[in-house]
Structures are given as C-alpha cells and as structure tokens.
C-alpha cells in the first residue's frame, strides 16, 4: 500500500513557515513617511537618488528606475532593438517575464537549456539555438548566482547581439569581483517583496552605454523627452516637450524609491544572513544521497534569493509533489521556481512543445524552494532541516 504524503508523527513546527518574506523596520517606515509629507509623491528627487545609489552599488554608469522588474525587461528588450520578426534567447527556468519581453516587442522567444548542476543557462545550448534572427540574449541569474557572464558576453559580442542580464534575483551578487549590474550590456533588477530588497514593487535597468540609457529613458515615460537636443521641432516655450518614440508609463513613485533606498542601506546585512542560511542548508543536505545541492561556481560571490532543494527520485519512494506536501504537513511552506515557461498554455498555443530543454524539464520535476529570508531565526532554519531529514528518512528506498 502506498504511503501517505506525510512522514507521520507530530509536525516539526506548530506554526507555518513561508518560503519568503520581506523585512521592514522603522527606518523604512520613516523613509516612506517623509515622502508622504513632501512635495513629491512621484517624478521627484527620490527617483534620481535611487538611480545614483544603484550606480554607486554596482559601478554601472547609468541606471533607470521603473515600475517593476517586468517593465525593466521590456524596456531593455526595446532598447536592444528587439522587434517584429526577431528572436530573443532565454532560459525556461525563470519567471515568464524573461521570455514575455520578447513577445511584447513582436519577437519570438527561443529557449536554451540549463547547466544541470548550476541551473543557469548553458552557453553551449545558447550557441546551438542562435539564428540570423537572434537579436538579444536574456541570461537569468537564477537563485542569485551569476550566469556565466564572460562566456555569454564573448558569444553575444562575437555575433553582434545584446546581452541582457536578468538580475531580478541577484542584487548584491558579484561576478569575478565585479558587482552584477556593471557587466552585461544591460542588467535588470526587481524589488518585489520576496526579493533581497523591496519597494513593494519596482525595478531598474542598468547599463554602461549612453545610447541604451537614452532609449531606456524614452521607453519609461511615453517616449516623451524634454531634452532640447532631441527635439525635432523648435521649442514653443518652457513647457515644451515632444513625443519622439512610442513608450510606456513605466515610472516608479518616490514612495517606492524611498523604501528601496532605505532597504539598500541594509543590503550588506541581508546578504550576510542569506549566505549564512545557504551554508547551513548546504552543510546539512550535501551529505544526503537522496538530495542534490545546487553547484556554486567560484566566479560568483552570490547573494542568494532562492534556495533550491532538489530531490533524487531514484532513491526515494516519493516524488516531488509528495515531498512538497510532506513539507507542508510539517508546517514548512515551500514553493517551486519555476514551471518551464514554454509549458504554460499560452506558449502551447504559440506552438511550443515539451522536450525543448531536457535538463530544465528534469530539474522542474525534482525541485522546490525552501524558506530563505533575512528574518529566519537559527531555529527556523533547523526546523526546515529537521523536516527535510524526517521526510527523507521516512521515504528513502
């Protein structure tokens, strides 16, 4: 008789523990309150202050803050010149926005497989799917670990392509000693509540290229400029502006920027705590043959956004869904990141089929995201470890 999807006995915790949660302190509250009583709620000084702080953090020459990480990807794709009939290569193990940004531009997403050990996009797979229609590559820093940027940059620049680094997971990460944000042609960030620093929502695009920066500014705000050097016609007066391109309202508020600025003051301590949790998890799980621990590349000094637990079904009498439900029975609420993008019904209707990226699809069937965030206590972490070990012991072959 098949065992139930629980490990039996009393749960390791009496209260639920979730996979991610923001940390907001009084300094954050005060920063937002100050904006709420100021003259500017949007399009004010906090936007520029955030952009300057992002440049100082990463070493990038330019930053454009925007409404969310999806907007950042769309802006980056437009700035890269992605358009009708083009192709954009990305990974299927990501949130849909990494591929949707191509569709927004009338282009076609093409999926490259992952490295089965690091879970990041594999440059060899990227090379195999390039075509004359390829315009850009979106490399996702999955879990916060930097993608193999040197290889990807060399490949992209050899082929005349733009490398967009989706750094939604990786603010605070360094690659070969250089902060993420200053390496790729463009890097996008997200400030969603489960990310390392949050503004509730919010995003940004960073670049070292002035030509891309100017395009990003236009795409953020309706394609409208007040820069006289870009005018087509003579100015009518101090109020004058021109729409010179088709852009969007992807602006971010000063309220959000104030919160992100305050959160960034805590980035170092957030990153330190996340690294401590990763080390403890790795220490606990790396010696268990029924589990696989994500490989860290030496080039990446990672601020981890997600911790992926990968089970090895060949050594267990339970599959990933069963393991997930067993963790829930222990009051440990996990998540799964991500369903391969082209498995979604919308992509099926576009003609995509299963089997495109075997490594990515196998990973999806075996992984789940464990709790990792700044406010986790040492006891919380030990509870997670205890739950995993309990389930493995109960279901091991």
Short mmCIF file of N, CA and C in Angstrom, two decimals, residues 167-307:
data_model
loop_
_atom_site.label_atom_id
_atom_site.label_comp_id
_atom_site.label_asym_id
_atom_site.label_seq_id
_atom_site.Cartn_x
_atom_site.Cartn_y
_atom_site.Cartn_z
N UNK A 167 18.80 40.26 -13.60
CA UNK A 167 19.33 40.18 -12.24
C UNK A 167 18.26 40.33 -11.18
N UNK A 168 17.03 39.92 -11.49
CA UNK A 168 15.93 40.04 -10.53
C UNK A 168 16.27 39.34 -9.22
N UNK A 169 17.09 38.28 -9.28
CA UNK A 169 17.44 37.52 -8.08
C UNK A 169 18.77 37.97 -7.47
N UNK A 170 19.55 38.80 -8.16
CA UNK A 170 20.98 38.84 -7.84
C UNK A 170 21.53 40.19 -7.39
N UNK A 171 20.69 41.11 -6.93
CA UNK A 171 21.27 42.35 -6.40
C UNK A 171 22.18 42.00 -5.22
N UNK A 172 23.37 42.54 -5.23
CA UNK A 172 24.36 42.23 -4.20
C UNK A 172 25.35 41.15 -4.58
N UNK A 173 25.08 40.43 -5.68
CA UNK A 173 25.99 39.38 -6.15
C UNK A 173 27.16 40.01 -6.91
N UNK A 174 28.31 39.39 -6.82
CA UNK A 174 29.48 39.80 -7.60
C UNK A 174 29.93 38.64 -8.50
N UNK A 175 30.42 39.00 -9.68
CA UNK A 175 30.96 38.02 -10.62
C UNK A 175 32.41 38.38 -10.88
N UNK A 176 33.32 37.50 -10.48
CA UNK A 176 34.76 37.75 -10.58
C UNK A 176 35.12 39.09 -9.94
N UNK A 177 34.49 39.37 -8.81
CA UNK A 177 34.80 40.57 -8.04
C UNK A 177 34.06 41.82 -8.48
N UNK A 178 33.33 41.76 -9.59
CA UNK A 178 32.59 42.92 -10.10
C UNK A 178 31.12 42.77 -9.76
N UNK A 179 30.49 43.82 -9.27
CA UNK A 179 29.07 43.71 -8.92
C UNK A 179 28.20 43.48 -10.15
N UNK A 180 27.22 42.61 -9.98
CA UNK A 180 26.20 42.45 -11.02
C UNK A 180 25.52 43.80 -11.24
N UNK A 181 25.37 44.16 -12.50
CA UNK A 181 24.82 45.46 -12.86
C UNK A 181 25.78 46.27 -13.70
N UNK A 182 27.06 45.91 -13.62
CA UNK A 182 28.09 46.66 -14.35
C UNK A 182 28.76 45.84 -15.44
N UNK A 183 28.25 44.63 -15.73
CA UNK A 183 28.97 43.70 -16.58
C UNK A 183 28.30 43.50 -17.93
N UNK A 184 27.03 43.12 -17.93
CA UNK A 184 26.30 42.88 -19.18
C UNK A 184 26.00 44.20 -19.88
N UNK A 185 25.53 44.11 -21.11
CA UNK A 185 25.14 45.33 -21.83
C UNK A 185 24.04 46.06 -21.08
N UNK A 186 23.10 45.30 -20.54
CA UNK A 186 22.08 45.84 -19.64
C UNK A 186 21.77 44.80 -18.58
N UNK A 187 21.47 45.27 -17.37
CA UNK A 187 21.09 44.39 -16.27
C UNK A 187 19.79 44.92 -15.68
N UNK A 188 18.84 44.02 -15.45
CA UNK A 188 17.57 44.42 -14.85
C UNK A 188 17.47 43.91 -13.41
N UNK A 189 16.85 44.71 -12.57
CA UNK A 189 16.60 44.34 -11.18
C UNK A 189 15.10 44.37 -10.90
N UNK A 190 14.70 43.64 -9.86
CA UNK A 190 13.32 43.65 -9.37
C UNK A 190 13.33 43.92 -7.87
N UNK A 191 12.32 44.66 -7.42
CA UNK A 191 12.21 44.97 -5.99
C UNK A 191 10.87 44.48 -5.44
N UNK A 192 10.44 43.32 -5.92
CA UNK A 192 9.24 42.64 -5.41
C UNK A 192 9.48 42.25 -3.94
N UNK A 193 8.42 42.08 -3.14
CA UNK A 193 8.61 41.82 -1.70
C UNK A 193 9.43 40.60 -1.32
N UNK A 194 9.49 39.55 -2.16
CA UNK A 194 10.31 38.41 -1.76
C UNK A 194 11.76 38.54 -2.20
N UNK A 195 12.09 39.60 -2.93
CA UNK A 195 13.48 39.82 -3.33
C UNK A 195 14.30 40.32 -2.14
N UNK A 196 15.62 40.40 -2.32
CA UNK A 196 16.51 40.74 -1.20
C UNK A 196 16.20 42.11 -0.62
N UNK A 197 15.95 43.10 -1.49
CA UNK A 197 15.47 44.42 -1.04
C UNK A 197 14.18 44.71 -1.79
N UNK A 198 13.26 45.42 -1.15
CA UNK A 198 11.94 45.61 -1.75
C UNK A 198 11.48 47.06 -1.71
N UNK A 199 10.62 47.38 -2.68
CA UNK A 199 9.90 48.64 -2.67
C UNK A 199 8.41 48.38 -2.74
N UNK A 200 7.99 47.14 -2.40
CA UNK A 200 6.64 46.69 -2.65
C UNK A 200 6.55 46.19 -4.08
N UNK A 201 6.85 47.05 -5.01
CA UNK A 201 7.15 46.72 -6.40
C UNK A 201 8.26 47.68 -6.82
N UNK A 202 8.72 47.53 -8.02
CA UNK A 202 9.78 48.40 -8.51
C UNK A 202 10.80 47.61 -9.30
N UNK A 203 11.51 48.30 -10.18
CA UNK A 203 12.54 47.67 -10.97
C UNK A 203 13.55 48.69 -11.43
N UNK A 204 14.56 48.24 -12.15
CA UNK A 204 15.57 49.15 -12.68
C UNK A 204 16.32 48.46 -13.81
N UNK A 205 16.86 49.27 -14.72
CA UNK A 205 17.76 48.78 -15.76
C UNK A 205 19.06 49.56 -15.63
N UNK A 206 20.18 48.83 -15.63
CA UNK A 206 21.49 49.45 -15.51
C UNK A 206 22.30 49.17 -16.77
N UNK A 207 23.13 50.13 -17.16
CA UNK A 207 23.96 49.96 -18.35
C UNK A 207 25.15 50.89 -18.28
N UNK A 208 26.18 50.58 -19.05
CA UNK A 208 27.33 51.47 -19.20
C UNK A 208 27.29 52.24 -20.52
N UNK A 209 26.27 51.96 -21.33
CA UNK A 209 26.19 52.57 -22.66
C UNK A 209 25.19 53.72 -22.68
N UNK A 210 25.67 54.90 -23.08
CA UNK A 210 24.81 56.08 -23.12
C UNK A 210 23.69 55.93 -24.13
N UNK A 211 23.95 55.29 -25.28
CA UNK A 211 22.91 55.14 -26.29
C UNK A 211 21.74 54.30 -25.77
N UNK A 212 22.05 53.25 -25.01
CA UNK A 212 21.00 52.43 -24.42
C UNK A 212 20.26 53.20 -23.33
N UNK A 213 21.01 53.94 -22.54
CA UNK A 213 20.42 54.75 -21.46
C UNK A 213 19.38 55.72 -22.01
N UNK A 214 19.69 56.39 -23.09
CA UNK A 214 18.75 57.36 -23.67
C UNK A 214 17.49 56.67 -24.18
N UNK A 215 17.63 55.48 -24.73
CA UNK A 215 16.46 54.73 -25.18
C UNK A 215 15.61 54.27 -23.99
N UNK A 216 16.28 53.88 -22.92
CA UNK A 216 15.56 53.44 -21.72
C UNK A 216 14.73 54.57 -21.11
N UNK A 217 15.30 55.76 -21.09
CA UNK A 217 14.57 56.91 -20.55
C UNK A 217 13.29 57.17 -21.34
N UNK A 218 13.39 57.08 -22.66
CA UNK A 218 12.22 57.30 -23.51
C UNK A 218 11.16 56.22 -23.30
N UNK A 219 11.58 54.97 -23.22
CA UNK A 219 10.61 53.88 -23.10
C UNK A 219 9.90 53.92 -21.75
N UNK A 220 10.56 54.46 -20.71
CA UNK A 220 9.94 54.53 -19.38
C UNK A 220 8.79 55.52 -19.33
N UNK A 221 8.85 56.59 -20.14
CA UNK A 221 7.89 57.69 -19.98
C UNK A 221 7.32 58.13 -21.32
N UNK A 222 6.54 57.19 -21.94
CA UNK A 222 5.71 57.51 -23.11
C UNK A 222 6.50 57.89 -24.36
N UNK A 223 7.81 57.74 -24.36
CA UNK A 223 8.61 58.18 -25.50
C UNK A 223 8.73 59.69 -25.57
N UNK A 224 8.45 60.34 -24.44
CA UNK A 224 8.46 61.82 -24.38
C UNK A 224 9.78 62.32 -23.82
N UNK A 225 10.30 63.38 -24.43
CA UNK A 225 11.54 63.99 -23.95
C UNK A 225 11.36 65.49 -23.73
N UNK A 226 12.10 66.00 -22.76
CA UNK A 226 12.21 67.44 -22.55
C UNK A 226 13.64 67.91 -22.82
N UNK A 227 14.41 67.05 -23.46
CA UNK A 227 15.79 67.36 -23.82
C UNK A 227 15.80 68.06 -25.17
N UNK A 228 16.12 69.35 -25.17
CA UNK A 228 16.08 70.15 -26.40
C UNK A 228 16.97 69.57 -27.50
N UNK A 229 18.04 68.89 -27.10
CA UNK A 229 18.95 68.31 -28.09
C UNK A 229 18.27 67.22 -28.91
N UNK A 230 17.18 66.65 -28.41
CA UNK A 230 16.48 65.59 -29.12
C UNK A 230 15.24 66.08 -29.87
N UNK A 231 14.93 67.35 -29.74
CA UNK A 231 13.71 67.88 -30.37
C UNK A 231 13.81 67.80 -31.90
N UNK A 232 12.68 67.51 -32.51
CA UNK A 232 12.56 67.55 -33.96
C UNK A 232 12.18 68.95 -34.41
N UNK A 233 11.34 69.63 -33.64
CA UNK A 233 10.86 70.96 -33.97
C UNK A 233 11.39 71.98 -32.97
N UNK A 234 11.21 73.24 -33.30
CA UNK A 234 11.65 74.31 -32.41
C UNK A 234 10.74 74.37 -31.19
N UNK A 235 11.35 74.63 -30.03
CA UNK A 235 10.58 74.71 -28.78
C UNK A 235 9.59 75.87 -28.82
N UNK A 236 8.40 75.62 -28.22
CA UNK A 236 7.38 76.65 -28.11
C UNK A 236 7.51 77.47 -26.84
N UNK A 237 8.34 76.99 -25.90
CA UNK A 237 8.48 77.68 -24.62
C UNK A 237 8.90 76.72 -23.52
N UNK A 238 8.99 77.21 -22.27
CA UNK A 238 9.50 76.39 -21.15
C UNK A 238 8.70 75.11 -20.90
N UNK A 239 7.41 75.10 -21.31
CA UNK A 239 6.56 73.93 -21.08
C UNK A 239 6.74 72.85 -22.13
N UNK A 240 7.51 73.14 -23.17
CA UNK A 240 7.52 72.31 -24.37
C UNK A 240 8.14 70.94 -24.12
N UNK A 241 7.59 69.93 -24.79
CA UNK A 241 8.15 68.58 -24.81
C UNK A 241 7.68 67.91 -26.08
N UNK A 242 8.35 66.83 -26.46
CA UNK A 242 7.97 66.11 -27.67
C UNK A 242 7.93 64.61 -27.41
N UNK A 243 6.93 63.96 -28.00
CA UNK A 243 6.95 62.50 -28.06
C UNK A 243 7.68 62.12 -29.34
N UNK A 244 8.86 61.51 -29.17
CA UNK A 244 9.67 61.18 -30.34
C UNK A 244 9.73 59.67 -30.59
N UNK A 245 9.10 58.91 -29.69
CA UNK A 245 9.06 57.46 -29.86
C UNK A 245 7.81 56.95 -29.16
N UNK A 246 7.50 55.67 -29.32
CA UNK A 246 6.38 55.07 -28.60
C UNK A 246 6.92 54.45 -27.33
N UNK A 247 6.55 55.02 -26.20
CA UNK A 247 6.98 54.49 -24.91
C UNK A 247 5.79 54.12 -24.06
N UNK A 248 6.05 53.89 -22.78
CA UNK A 248 5.02 53.40 -21.86
C UNK A 248 5.09 54.21 -20.57
N UNK A 249 4.08 54.06 -19.74
CA UNK A 249 4.15 54.64 -18.40
C UNK A 249 4.72 53.59 -17.45
N UNK A 250 6.03 53.51 -17.41
CA UNK A 250 6.73 52.56 -16.55
C UNK A 250 7.44 53.30 -15.41
N UNK A 251 6.92 54.47 -15.05
CA UNK A 251 7.56 55.25 -13.99
C UNK A 251 7.36 54.60 -12.63
N UNK A 252 8.27 54.88 -11.73
CA UNK A 252 8.21 54.44 -10.35
C UNK A 252 7.95 55.65 -9.47
N UNK A 253 7.31 55.45 -8.33
CA UNK A 253 6.98 56.56 -7.44
C UNK A 253 8.13 56.86 -6.48
N UNK A 254 8.13 58.07 -5.96
CA UNK A 254 9.09 58.43 -4.91
C UNK A 254 8.85 57.63 -3.64
N UNK A 255 7.59 57.24 -3.42
CA UNK A 255 7.27 56.42 -2.25
C UNK A 255 8.03 55.10 -2.30
N UNK A 256 7.96 54.43 -3.45
CA UNK A 256 8.67 53.17 -3.63
C UNK A 256 10.19 53.37 -3.54
N UNK A 257 10.66 54.43 -4.18
CA UNK A 257 12.11 54.68 -4.20
C UNK A 257 12.64 54.93 -2.79
N UNK A 258 11.86 55.64 -1.98
CA UNK A 258 12.29 55.90 -0.60
C UNK A 258 12.45 54.60 0.16
N UNK A 259 11.50 53.68 -0.03
CA UNK A 259 11.59 52.38 0.65
C UNK A 259 12.79 51.59 0.15
N UNK A 260 13.00 51.57 -1.16
CA UNK A 260 14.14 50.82 -1.71
C UNK A 260 15.46 51.41 -1.23
N UNK A 261 15.56 52.73 -1.21
CA UNK A 261 16.78 53.38 -0.72
C UNK A 261 17.08 52.97 0.71
N UNK A 262 16.06 52.97 1.56
CA UNK A 262 16.24 52.57 2.95
C UNK A 262 16.62 51.09 3.05
N UNK A 263 15.96 50.26 2.24
CA UNK A 263 16.28 48.83 2.23
C UNK A 263 17.72 48.58 1.79
N UNK A 264 18.18 49.36 0.83
CA UNK A 264 19.54 49.15 0.33
C UNK A 264 20.59 49.46 1.38
N UNK A 265 20.25 50.29 2.35
CA UNK A 265 21.16 50.52 3.47
C UNK A 265 21.40 49.24 4.27
N UNK A 266 20.49 48.29 4.13
CA UNK A 266 20.60 47.02 4.86
C UNK A 266 21.04 45.86 3.97
N UNK A 267 21.39 46.16 2.72
CA UNK A 267 21.72 45.10 1.76
C UNK A 267 22.85 44.21 2.27
N UNK A 268 23.87 44.80 2.85
CA UNK A 268 25.01 44.00 3.32
C UNK A 268 24.58 43.01 4.41
N UNK A 269 23.75 43.46 5.34
CA UNK A 269 23.32 42.54 6.39
C UNK A 269 22.31 41.52 5.87
N UNK A 270 21.47 41.94 4.91
CA UNK A 270 20.57 40.97 4.28
C UNK A 270 21.38 39.88 3.58
N UNK A 271 22.39 40.29 2.82
CA UNK A 271 23.21 39.34 2.07
C UNK A 271 23.96 38.40 3.01
N UNK A 272 24.49 38.95 4.09
CA UNK A 272 25.24 38.13 5.06
C UNK A 272 24.36 37.04 5.65
N UNK A 273 23.14 37.40 6.04
CA UNK A 273 22.25 36.42 6.64
C UNK A 273 21.84 35.35 5.63
N UNK A 274 21.57 35.76 4.41
CA UNK A 274 21.20 34.79 3.38
C UNK A 274 22.35 33.81 3.13
N UNK A 275 23.58 34.31 3.12
CA UNK A 275 24.72 33.41 2.92
C UNK A 275 24.86 32.44 4.08
N UNK A 276 24.60 32.90 5.30
CA UNK A 276 24.66 32.01 6.47
C UNK A 276 23.64 30.88 6.34
N UNK A 277 22.45 31.20 5.90
CA UNK A 277 21.41 30.19 5.75
C UNK A 277 21.78 29.18 4.67
N UNK A 278 22.31 29.68 3.55
CA UNK A 278 22.74 28.79 2.47
C UNK A 278 23.82 27.83 2.95
N UNK A 279 24.80 28.36 3.68
CA UNK A 279 25.88 27.50 4.19
C UNK A 279 25.32 26.40 5.10
N UNK A 280 24.38 26.76 5.96
CA UNK A 280 23.81 25.77 6.88
C UNK A 280 23.00 24.72 6.13
N UNK A 281 22.21 25.14 5.17
CA UNK A 281 21.46 24.19 4.36
C UNK A 281 22.41 23.26 3.59
N UNK A 282 23.40 23.86 2.93
CA UNK A 282 24.34 23.05 2.15
C UNK A 282 25.05 22.02 3.03
N UNK A 283 25.46 22.46 4.21
CA UNK A 283 26.13 21.58 5.16
C UNK A 283 25.23 20.40 5.53
N UNK A 284 23.95 20.69 5.74
CA UNK A 284 23.01 19.65 6.17
C UNK A 284 22.62 18.70 5.04
N UNK A 285 22.49 19.22 3.82
CA UNK A 285 21.91 18.42 2.73
C UNK A 285 22.93 17.78 1.82
N UNK A 286 24.16 18.30 1.78
CA UNK A 286 25.13 17.83 0.79
C UNK A 286 25.57 16.39 1.05
N UNK A 287 25.41 15.89 2.27
CA UNK A 287 25.83 14.52 2.60
C UNK A 287 24.69 13.52 2.53
N UNK A 288 23.52 13.96 2.06
CA UNK A 288 22.35 13.08 1.99
C UNK A 288 22.20 12.61 0.55
N UNK A 289 22.39 11.31 0.27
CA UNK A 289 22.40 10.84 -1.12
C UNK A 289 21.07 11.00 -1.85
N UNK A 290 19.99 11.15 -1.11
CA UNK A 290 18.67 11.32 -1.74
C UNK A 290 18.42 12.75 -2.22
N UNK A 291 19.37 13.65 -1.97
CA UNK A 291 19.22 15.06 -2.32
C UNK A 291 20.39 15.53 -3.18
N UNK A 292 20.15 16.58 -3.95
CA UNK A 292 21.20 17.20 -4.76
C UNK A 292 21.26 18.68 -4.41
N UNK A 293 22.45 19.18 -4.12
CA UNK A 293 22.66 20.58 -3.76
C UNK A 293 23.16 21.35 -4.98
N UNK A 294 22.56 22.49 -5.25
CA UNK A 294 22.94 23.33 -6.37
C UNK A 294 24.43 23.66 -6.33
N UNK A 295 25.10 23.50 -7.46
CA UNK A 295 26.53 23.79 -7.55
C UNK A 295 26.76 25.30 -7.63
N UNK A 296 27.69 25.79 -6.82
CA UNK A 296 28.09 27.20 -6.86
C UNK A 296 29.35 27.32 -7.69
N UNK A 297 29.33 28.23 -8.67
CA UNK A 297 30.53 28.46 -9.46
C UNK A 297 31.47 29.40 -8.67
N UNK A 298 32.78 29.17 -8.73
CA UNK A 298 33.70 30.01 -7.95
C UNK A 298 33.71 31.46 -8.38
N UNK A 299 33.29 31.74 -9.62
CA UNK A 299 33.30 33.12 -10.12
C UNK A 299 32.24 33.99 -9.46
N UNK A 300 31.20 33.35 -8.88
CA UNK A 300 30.06 34.10 -8.35
C UNK A 300 30.11 34.17 -6.83
N UNK A 301 30.23 35.38 -6.32
CA UNK A 301 30.06 35.64 -4.88
C UNK A 301 28.59 36.00 -4.71
N UNK A 302 27.78 35.01 -4.34
CA UNK A 302 26.33 35.08 -4.53
C UNK A 302 25.58 35.57 -3.31
N UNK A 303 24.69 36.53 -3.54
CA UNK A 303 23.63 36.84 -2.58
C UNK A 303 22.42 36.06 -3.04
N UNK A 304 22.07 35.02 -2.30
CA UNK A 304 21.08 34.06 -2.76
C UNK A 304 19.65 34.55 -2.50
N UNK A 305 18.86 34.54 -3.54
CA UNK A 305 17.44 34.88 -3.44
C UNK A 305 16.59 33.64 -3.14
N UNK A 306 16.92 32.52 -3.77
CA UNK A 306 16.20 31.27 -3.57
C UNK A 306 17.16 30.18 -3.13
N UNK A 307 16.64 29.25 -2.34
CA UNK A 307 17.40 28.04 -2.06
C UNK A 307 16.61 26.87 -2.64
#
